[in-house]
Amino acid sequence: MSGEPVATGGGDRSLDPQAVVIFGATGDLARRKLLPAFHHLFRERRLPDRFAIVGAARSELSDDAFREHARAAVEQFGHAPFDTGAWEEFARRLHYACADTATDPALSGLGLRLQEVDRDFGVEGRSLFYLATPPTAHPSIVQGLLNGGLNKGAKVVIEKPFGWDLRSAMQLNAALHQAFDESQIFRIDHYLGKETVQNILAFRFTNGMFEPVWNRRYIDNVQITVAEDIGIEGRGAFYEETGSLRDMIQTHLFQTLTFVAMEPPVSLDPDRLRDEKVRVLRSMKPVAPDHVVLGQYVGYRNEEGVSPTSQTPTYSALRIEIDNWRWAGVPFFVRTGKRLERKMTEISLAFRPVPYNLIETTAEPPGKDALTFRVQPDEGISIHLNIKRPGSGMELQRAELDFDYDEMGSPLLDAYETLLLEAMEGDHTLFLREDEVERAWEVLEPVLSDPPTVDFYEPGSWGPREAVRLIHPWHWHVTPPPKLRGANRSPEER
Ligand code: BG6
């Protein structure tokens, strides 16, 4: 990972000059994430001086119209106050090229734009292609880049989901390898750009006290929840093809799980880290359909672009088993859903109870010790313990040891910004390898080919009731919102 201090006063001199081409430039991801991310990086002087962006999509658009589109995106989704002066400087570097492989199979229009950009901005012929397009569009774009010779020496970032099943992922990998060497390919999953996800590695592998208990002897179960309160936000067509298994489980949840379950890598060298992630995926049993609950929120079928009889899941909960010496017998429960009670991503490890309960007189039996990584919002780590309730007699109560990221200042860059810099630098540590995505699909194959029917749930709930049965006799862990946890209260109030 590039953790080097970054030059200030000009562009970042440690990055090579380059042009970034965003395919799907008028789409949702570019609007919400990529254009605001590049704009912020530019303002923070993280980009090279010799840098330009070419937006590419199938529609005809002038440079000016694309700049207007980008400006609206930055105003709406950028996280710093909009500054017109800074915008003008950034906008100068924005260009547009119509790129439709059906009418221009060698993407020659884009090739010409790149030559102009090279002449004006001196990017020395370097390009990074970001495919922010649905998975079905990826193969023809890769073929277009190959036909036009644009692949030579370039980098390519492929947005998730990578294919839509094992077969299509293998085909896409094969197509990519016709045009690019593995060293040129960056399969992105923005969860790996999150500080709190990366922190799992720091926490596990730099603190001697946890690793000895990080196994089946001491851990009872592991839960990963990625709950969202938003719905599909107008992405009906994309979501109908994708659904929560492909959009979230095969990607963000499996990636997070590998960080929790992996063996210590010998180094953070990209391939050593990815070797260990792949070993976890290989130890995961393909998920049986009866270990899965799928749900759909009431009202989803009325969303634009959604079939009135849609069986697409907006919620998935899975029980996962990892057959290796560290984890055999420990269930991993993962779940994700849209329109749930609130946004909350957390990883929680519950420890086994003590061999027998010494304190028999207690009114409330001791709870399980649990360690929770709060990935978002309210980023931090908490440990729940049993303590003696102050006063006479031996009664127990639950206590929380808590660390809040807020106290350390918020991270400067968001997940996409971090990963864009890593890709521009050519560092693969936080990107997925070919075998990793393929194995992640293989684990899900039984469910994708024979999915259970979806159960409906009310928006604002925690998902379908069947998910409670899936985890029985355990319970889903939910960290209370900050105001109930006391995290935002002053020390005197706590
Ligand atoms: C994206 C999914 O990858 O992740 C979206 O396509 C989802 O459906 C989003 O809303 C969640 O990301 P985050 O960072 O808000 O947890």
PDB file of N, CA and C in Angstrom, residues 399-460:
ATOM      1  N   ALA A 399     -20.553  -4.420  30.464  1.00  0.00           N
ATOM      2  CA  ALA A 399     -19.800  -3.176  30.323  1.00  0.00           C
ATOM      3  C   ALA A 399     -19.166  -3.157  28.931  1.00  0.00           C
ATOM      4  N   GLU A 400     -18.892  -1.955  28.451  1.00  0.00           N
ATOM      5  CA  GLU A 400     -18.339  -1.821  27.105  1.00  0.00           C
ATOM      6  C   GLU A 400     -17.032  -1.047  27.164  1.00  0.00           C
ATOM      7  N   LEU A 401     -15.968  -1.632  26.617  1.00  0.00           N
ATOM      8  CA  LEU A 401     -14.726  -0.888  26.421  1.00  0.00           C
ATOM      9  C   LEU A 401     -14.782  -0.374  24.993  1.00  0.00           C
ATOM     10  N   ASP A 402     -14.496   0.892  24.844  1.00  0.00           N
ATOM     11  CA  ASP A 402     -14.835   1.487  23.564  1.00  0.00           C
ATOM     12  C   ASP A 402     -13.721   2.345  22.993  1.00  0.00           C
ATOM     13  N   PHE A 403     -13.491   2.199  21.708  1.00  0.00           N
ATOM     14  CA  PHE A 403     -12.562   3.101  21.023  1.00  0.00           C
ATOM     15  C   PHE A 403     -13.308   3.721  19.847  1.00  0.00           C
ATOM     16  N   ASP A 404     -13.270   5.057  19.756  1.00  0.00           N
ATOM     17  CA  ASP A 404     -13.952   5.757  18.651  1.00  0.00           C
ATOM     18  C   ASP A 404     -12.929   6.363  17.712  1.00  0.00           C
ATOM     19  N   TYR A 405     -13.073   6.058  16.434  1.00  0.00           N
ATOM     20  CA  TYR A 405     -12.153   6.644  15.448  1.00  0.00           C
ATOM     21  C   TYR A 405     -12.219   8.162  15.443  1.00  0.00           C
ATOM     22  N   ASP A 406     -13.410   8.681  15.724  1.00  0.00           N
ATOM     23  CA  ASP A 406     -13.624  10.132  15.730  1.00  0.00           C
ATOM     24  C   ASP A 406     -12.581  10.869  16.538  1.00  0.00           C
ATOM     25  N   GLU A 407     -12.186  10.227  17.647  1.00  0.00           N
ATOM     26  CA  GLU A 407     -11.251  10.894  18.552  1.00  0.00           C
ATOM     27  C   GLU A 407      -9.897  11.108  17.887  1.00  0.00           C
ATOM     28  N   MET A 408      -9.633  10.399  16.786  1.00  0.00           N
ATOM     29  CA  MET A 408      -8.344  10.537  16.114  1.00  0.00           C
ATOM     30  C   MET A 408      -8.438  11.439  14.895  1.00  0.00           C
ATOM     31  N   GLY A 409      -9.600  12.078  14.690  1.00  0.00           N
ATOM     32  CA  GLY A 409      -9.777  12.897  13.494  1.00  0.00           C
ATOM     33  C   GLY A 409     -10.233  11.998  12.361  1.00  0.00           C
ATOM     34  N   SER A 410     -11.024  12.566  11.449  1.00  0.00           N
ATOM     35  CA  SER A 410     -11.563  11.691  10.405  1.00  0.00           C
ATOM     36  C   SER A 410     -10.527  11.493   9.302  1.00  0.00           C
ATOM     37  N   PRO A 411     -10.600  10.347   8.612  1.00  0.00           N
ATOM     38  CA  PRO A 411      -9.615  10.112   7.557  1.00  0.00           C
ATOM     39  C   PRO A 411      -9.782  11.132   6.435  1.00  0.00           C
ATOM     40  N   LEU A 412      -8.682  11.489   5.819  1.00  0.00           N
ATOM     41  CA  LEU A 412      -8.717  12.531   4.811  1.00  0.00           C
ATOM     42  C   LEU A 412      -9.398  12.047   3.534  1.00  0.00           C
ATOM     43  N   LEU A 413      -9.177  10.789   3.216  1.00  0.00           N
ATOM     44  CA  LEU A 413      -9.672  10.290   1.932  1.00  0.00           C
ATOM     45  C   LEU A 413     -10.754   9.241   2.141  1.00  0.00           C
ATOM     46  N   ASP A 414     -11.714   9.197   1.220  1.00  0.00           N
ATOM     47  CA  ASP A 414     -12.699   8.126   1.338  1.00  0.00           C
ATOM     48  C   ASP A 414     -12.199   6.899   0.578  1.00  0.00           C
ATOM     49  N   ALA A 415     -13.014   5.809   0.637  1.00  0.00           N
ATOM     50  CA  ALA A 415     -12.536   4.523   0.127  1.00  0.00           C
ATOM     51  C   ALA A 415     -12.173   4.591  -1.355  1.00  0.00           C
ATOM     52  N   TYR A 416     -13.027   5.214  -2.153  1.00  0.00           N
ATOM     53  CA  TYR A 416     -12.732   5.295  -3.588  1.00  0.00           C
ATOM     54  C   TYR A 416     -11.475   6.112  -3.837  1.00  0.00           C
ATOM     55  N   GLU A 417     -11.327   7.205  -3.107  1.00  0.00           N
ATOM     56  CA  GLU A 417     -10.145   8.056  -3.308  1.00  0.00           C
ATOM     57  C   GLU A 417      -8.870   7.265  -3.028  1.00  0.00           C
ATOM     58  N   THR A 418      -8.895   6.521  -1.923  1.00  0.00           N
ATOM     59  CA  THR A 418      -7.716   5.714  -1.576  1.00  0.00           C
ATOM     60  C   THR A 418      -7.399   4.734  -2.700  1.00  0.00           C
ATOM     61  N   LEU A 419      -8.428   4.049  -3.187  1.00  0.00           N
ATOM     62  CA  LEU A 419      -8.173   3.003  -4.188  1.00  0.00           C
ATOM     63  C   LEU A 419      -7.792   3.592  -5.544  1.00  0.00           C
ATOM     64  N   LEU A 420      -8.342   4.754  -5.872  1.00  0.00           N
ATOM     65  CA  LEU A 420      -7.951   5.376  -7.146  1.00  0.00           C
ATOM     66  C   LEU A 420      -6.460   5.703  -7.122  1.00  0.00           C
ATOM     67  N   LEU A 421      -5.988   6.222  -6.002  1.00  0.00           N
ATOM     68  CA  LEU A 421      -4.553   6.526  -5.914  1.00  0.00           C
ATOM     69  C   LEU A 421      -3.720   5.253  -6.017  1.00  0.00           C
ATOM     70  N   GLU A 422      -4.172   4.188  -5.332  1.00  0.00           N
ATOM     71  CA  GLU A 422      -3.420   2.924  -5.379  1.00  0.00           C
ATOM     72  C   GLU A 422      -3.333   2.408  -6.813  1.00  0.00           C
ATOM     73  N   ALA A 423      -4.453   2.475  -7.531  1.00  0.00           N
ATOM     74  CA  ALA A 423      -4.444   1.976  -8.914  1.00  0.00           C
ATOM     75  C   ALA A 423      -3.561   2.858  -9.790  1.00  0.00           C
ATOM     76  N   MET A 424      -3.657   4.163  -9.595  1.00  0.00           N
ATOM     77  CA  MET A 424      -2.823   5.057 -10.414  1.00  0.00           C
ATOM     78  C   MET A 424      -1.354   4.798 -10.146  1.00  0.00           C
ATOM     79  N   GLU A 425      -1.059   4.395  -8.925  1.00  0.00           N
ATOM     80  CA  GLU A 425       0.332   4.106  -8.593  1.00  0.00           C
ATOM     81  C   GLU A 425       0.747   2.715  -9.066  1.00  0.00           C
ATOM     82  N   GLY A 426      -0.263   1.845  -9.300  1.00  0.00           N
ATOM     83  CA  GLY A 426       0.054   0.494  -9.782  1.00  0.00           C
ATOM     84  C   GLY A 426       0.251  -0.500  -8.663  1.00  0.00           C
ATOM     85  N   ASP A 427      -0.300  -0.210  -7.478  1.00  0.00           N
ATOM     86  CA  ASP A 427      -0.152  -1.120  -6.340  1.00  0.00           C
ATOM     87  C   ASP A 427      -1.383  -2.026  -6.235  1.00  0.00           C
ATOM     88  N   HIS A 428      -1.149  -3.349  -6.270  1.00  0.00           N
ATOM     89  CA  HIS A 428      -2.270  -4.296  -6.311  1.00  0.00           C
ATOM     90  C   HIS A 428      -2.752  -4.764  -4.939  1.00  0.00           C
ATOM     91  N   THR A 429      -2.140  -4.333  -3.869  1.00  0.00           N
ATOM     92  CA  THR A 429      -2.442  -4.910  -2.558  1.00  0.00           C
ATOM     93  C   THR A 429      -3.936  -4.931  -2.255  1.00  0.00           C
ATOM     94  N   LEU A 430      -4.629  -3.844  -2.553  1.00  0.00           N
ATOM     95  CA  LEU A 430      -6.039  -3.733  -2.180  1.00  0.00           C
ATOM     96  C   LEU A 430      -6.977  -4.062  -3.346  1.00  0.00           C
ATOM     97  N   PHE A 431      -6.473  -4.802  -4.314  1.00  0.00           N
ATOM     98  CA  PHE A 431      -7.322  -5.208  -5.443  1.00  0.00           C
ATOM     99  C   PHE A 431      -7.358  -6.733  -5.523  1.00  0.00           C
ATOM    100  N   LEU A 432      -8.385  -7.235  -6.178  1.00  0.00           N
ATOM    101  CA  LEU A 432      -8.613  -8.685  -6.158  1.00  0.00           C
ATOM    102  C   LEU A 432      -7.878  -9.383  -7.302  1.00  0.00           C
ATOM    103  N   ARG A 433      -7.406 -10.569  -6.985  1.00  0.00           N
ATOM    104  CA  ARG A 433      -6.697 -11.344  -7.999  1.00  0.00           C
ATOM    105  C   ARG A 433      -7.695 -12.227  -8.727  1.00  0.00           C
ATOM    106  N   GLU A 434      -7.284 -12.686  -9.897  1.00  0.00           N
ATOM    107  CA  GLU A 434      -8.117 -13.536 -10.754  1.00  0.00           C
ATOM    108  C   GLU A 434      -8.716 -14.738  -9.997  1.00  0.00           C
ATOM    109  N   ASP A 435      -7.850 -15.498  -9.288  1.00  0.00           N
ATOM    110  CA  ASP A 435      -8.326 -16.709  -8.614  1.00  0.00           C
ATOM    111  C   ASP A 435      -9.281 -16.371  -7.463  1.00  0.00           C
ATOM    112  N   GLU A 436      -9.107 -15.183  -6.901  1.00  0.00           N
ATOM    113  CA  GLU A 436      -9.929 -14.767  -5.760  1.00  0.00           C
ATOM    114  C   GLU A 436     -11.388 -14.542  -6.191  1.00  0.00           C
ATOM    115  N   VAL A 437     -11.584 -13.782  -7.263  1.00  0.00           N
ATOM    116  CA  VAL A 437     -12.973 -13.547  -7.703  1.00  0.00           C
ATOM    117  C   VAL A 437     -13.615 -14.840  -8.182  1.00  0.00           C
ATOM    118  N   GLU A 438     -12.830 -15.676  -8.842  1.00  0.00           N
ATOM    119  CA  GLU A 438     -13.437 -16.915  -9.357  1.00  0.00           C
ATOM    120  C   GLU A 438     -13.877 -17.815  -8.203  1.00  0.00           C
ATOM    121  N   ARG A 439     -13.025 -17.949  -7.195  1.00  0.00           N
ATOM    122  CA  ARG A 439     -13.399 -18.801  -6.064  1.00  0.00           C
ATOM    123  C   ARG A 439     -14.603 -18.219  -5.303  1.00  0.00           C
ATOM    124  N   ALA A 440     -14.669 -16.895  -5.210  1.00  0.00           N
ATOM    125  CA  ALA A 440     -15.815 -16.280  -4.510  1.00  0.00           C
ATOM    126  C   ALA A 440     -17.117 -16.627  -5.234  1.00  0.00           C
ATOM    127  N   TRP A 441     -17.083 -16.665  -6.556  1.00  0.00           N
ATOM    128  CA  TRP A 441     -18.288 -17.077  -7.299  1.00  0.00           C
ATOM    129  C   TRP A 441     -18.580 -18.551  -7.071  1.00  0.00           C
ATOM    130  N   GLU A 442     -17.510 -19.343  -7.046  1.00  0.00           N
ATOM    131  CA  GLU A 442     -17.704 -20.793  -6.899  1.00  0.00           C
ATOM    132  C   GLU A 442     -18.412 -21.111  -5.579  1.00  0.00           C
ATOM    133  N   VAL A 443     -18.047 -20.387  -4.532  1.00  0.00           N
ATOM    134  CA  VAL A 443     -18.666 -20.612  -3.220  1.00  0.00           C
ATOM    135  C   VAL A 443     -20.174 -20.329  -3.279  1.00  0.00           C
ATOM    136  N   LEU A 444     -20.563 -19.361  -4.105  1.00  0.00           N
ATOM    137  CA  LEU A 444     -21.984 -18.977  -4.187  1.00  0.00           C
ATOM    138  C   LEU A 444     -22.769 -19.755  -5.232  1.00  0.00           C
ATOM    139  N   GLU A 445     -22.058 -20.518  -6.082  1.00  0.00           N
ATOM    140  CA  GLU A 445     -22.724 -21.197  -7.206  1.00  0.00           C
ATOM    141  C   GLU A 445     -24.005 -21.934  -6.818  1.00  0.00           C
ATOM    142  N   PRO A 446     -23.999 -22.786  -5.741  1.00  0.00           N
ATOM    143  CA  PRO A 446     -25.223 -23.539  -5.434  1.00  0.00           C
ATOM    144  C   PRO A 446     -26.423 -22.626  -5.191  1.00  0.00           C
ATOM    145  N   VAL A 447     -26.200 -21.469  -4.598  1.00  0.00           N
ATOM    146  CA  VAL A 447     -27.319 -20.556  -4.301  1.00  0.00           C
ATOM    147  C   VAL A 447     -27.749 -19.809  -5.557  1.00  0.00           C
ATOM    148  N   LEU A 448     -26.765 -19.445  -6.381  1.00  0.00           N
ATOM    149  CA  LEU A 448     -27.120 -18.700  -7.584  1.00  0.00           C
ATOM    150  C   LEU A 448     -27.904 -19.583  -8.549  1.00  0.00           C
ATOM    151  N   SER A 449     -27.545 -20.877  -8.588  1.00  0.00           N
ATOM    152  CA  SER A 449     -28.253 -21.729  -9.548  1.00  0.00           C
ATOM    153  C   SER A 449     -29.568 -22.256  -8.974  1.00  0.00           C
ATOM    154  N   ASP A 450     -29.740 -22.231  -7.659  1.00  0.00           N
ATOM    155  CA  ASP A 450     -30.985 -22.739  -7.078  1.00  0.00           C
ATOM    156  C   ASP A 450     -31.374 -21.855  -5.886  1.00  0.00           C
ATOM    157  N   PRO A 451     -31.706 -20.583  -6.176  1.00  0.00           N
ATOM    158  CA  PRO A 451     -31.940 -19.661  -5.046  1.00  0.00           C
ATOM    159  C   PRO A 451     -33.257 -19.958  -4.333  1.00  0.00           C
ATOM    160  N   PRO A 452     -33.282 -19.820  -3.010  1.00  0.00           N
ATOM    161  CA  PRO A 452     -34.564 -19.946  -2.314  1.00  0.00           C
ATOM    162  C   PRO A 452     -35.488 -18.783  -2.723  1.00  0.00           C
ATOM    163  N   THR A 453     -36.799 -18.956  -2.573  1.00  0.00           N
ATOM    164  CA  THR A 453     -37.701 -17.837  -2.917  1.00  0.00           C
ATOM    165  C   THR A 453     -37.504 -16.708  -1.915  1.00  0.00           C
ATOM    166  N   VAL A 454     -37.766 -15.497  -2.394  1.00  0.00           N
ATOM    167  CA  VAL A 454     -37.557 -14.357  -1.496  1.00  0.00           C
ATOM    168  C   VAL A 454     -38.723 -14.235  -0.519  1.00  0.00           C
ATOM    169  N   ASP A 455     -38.404 -13.848   0.704  1.00  0.00           N
ATOM    170  CA  ASP A 455     -39.427 -13.526   1.703  1.00  0.00           C
ATOM    171  C   ASP A 455     -39.517 -12.006   1.771  1.00  0.00           C
ATOM    172  N   PHE A 456     -40.707 -11.507   1.962  1.00  0.00           N
ATOM    173  CA  PHE A 456     -40.867 -10.050   1.981  1.00  0.00           C
ATOM    174  C   PHE A 456     -40.612  -9.488   3.381  1.00  0.00           C
ATOM    175  N   TYR A 457     -40.133  -8.278   3.422  1.00  0.00           N
ATOM    176  CA  TYR A 457     -39.960  -7.609   4.723  1.00  0.00           C
ATOM    177  C   TYR A 457     -40.370  -6.153   4.585  1.00  0.00           C
ATOM    178  N   GLU A 458     -40.754  -5.594   5.712  1.00  0.00           N
ATOM    179  CA  GLU A 458     -41.190  -4.204   5.737  1.00  0.00           C
ATOM    180  C   GLU A 458     -39.985  -3.282   5.698  1.00  0.00           C
ATOM    181  N   PRO A 459     -40.031  -2.226   4.878  1.00  0.00           N
ATOM    182  CA  PRO A 459     -38.966  -1.226   4.953  1.00  0.00           C
ATOM    183  C   PRO A 459     -38.853  -0.710   6.389  1.00  0.00           C
ATOM    184  N   GLY A 460     -37.636  -0.475   6.830  1.00  0.00           N
ATOM    185  CA  GLY A 460     -37.435   0.034   8.191  1.00  0.00           C
ATOM    186  C   GLY A 460     -37.324  -1.062   9.228  1.00  0.00           C
TER     187      GLY A 460
END
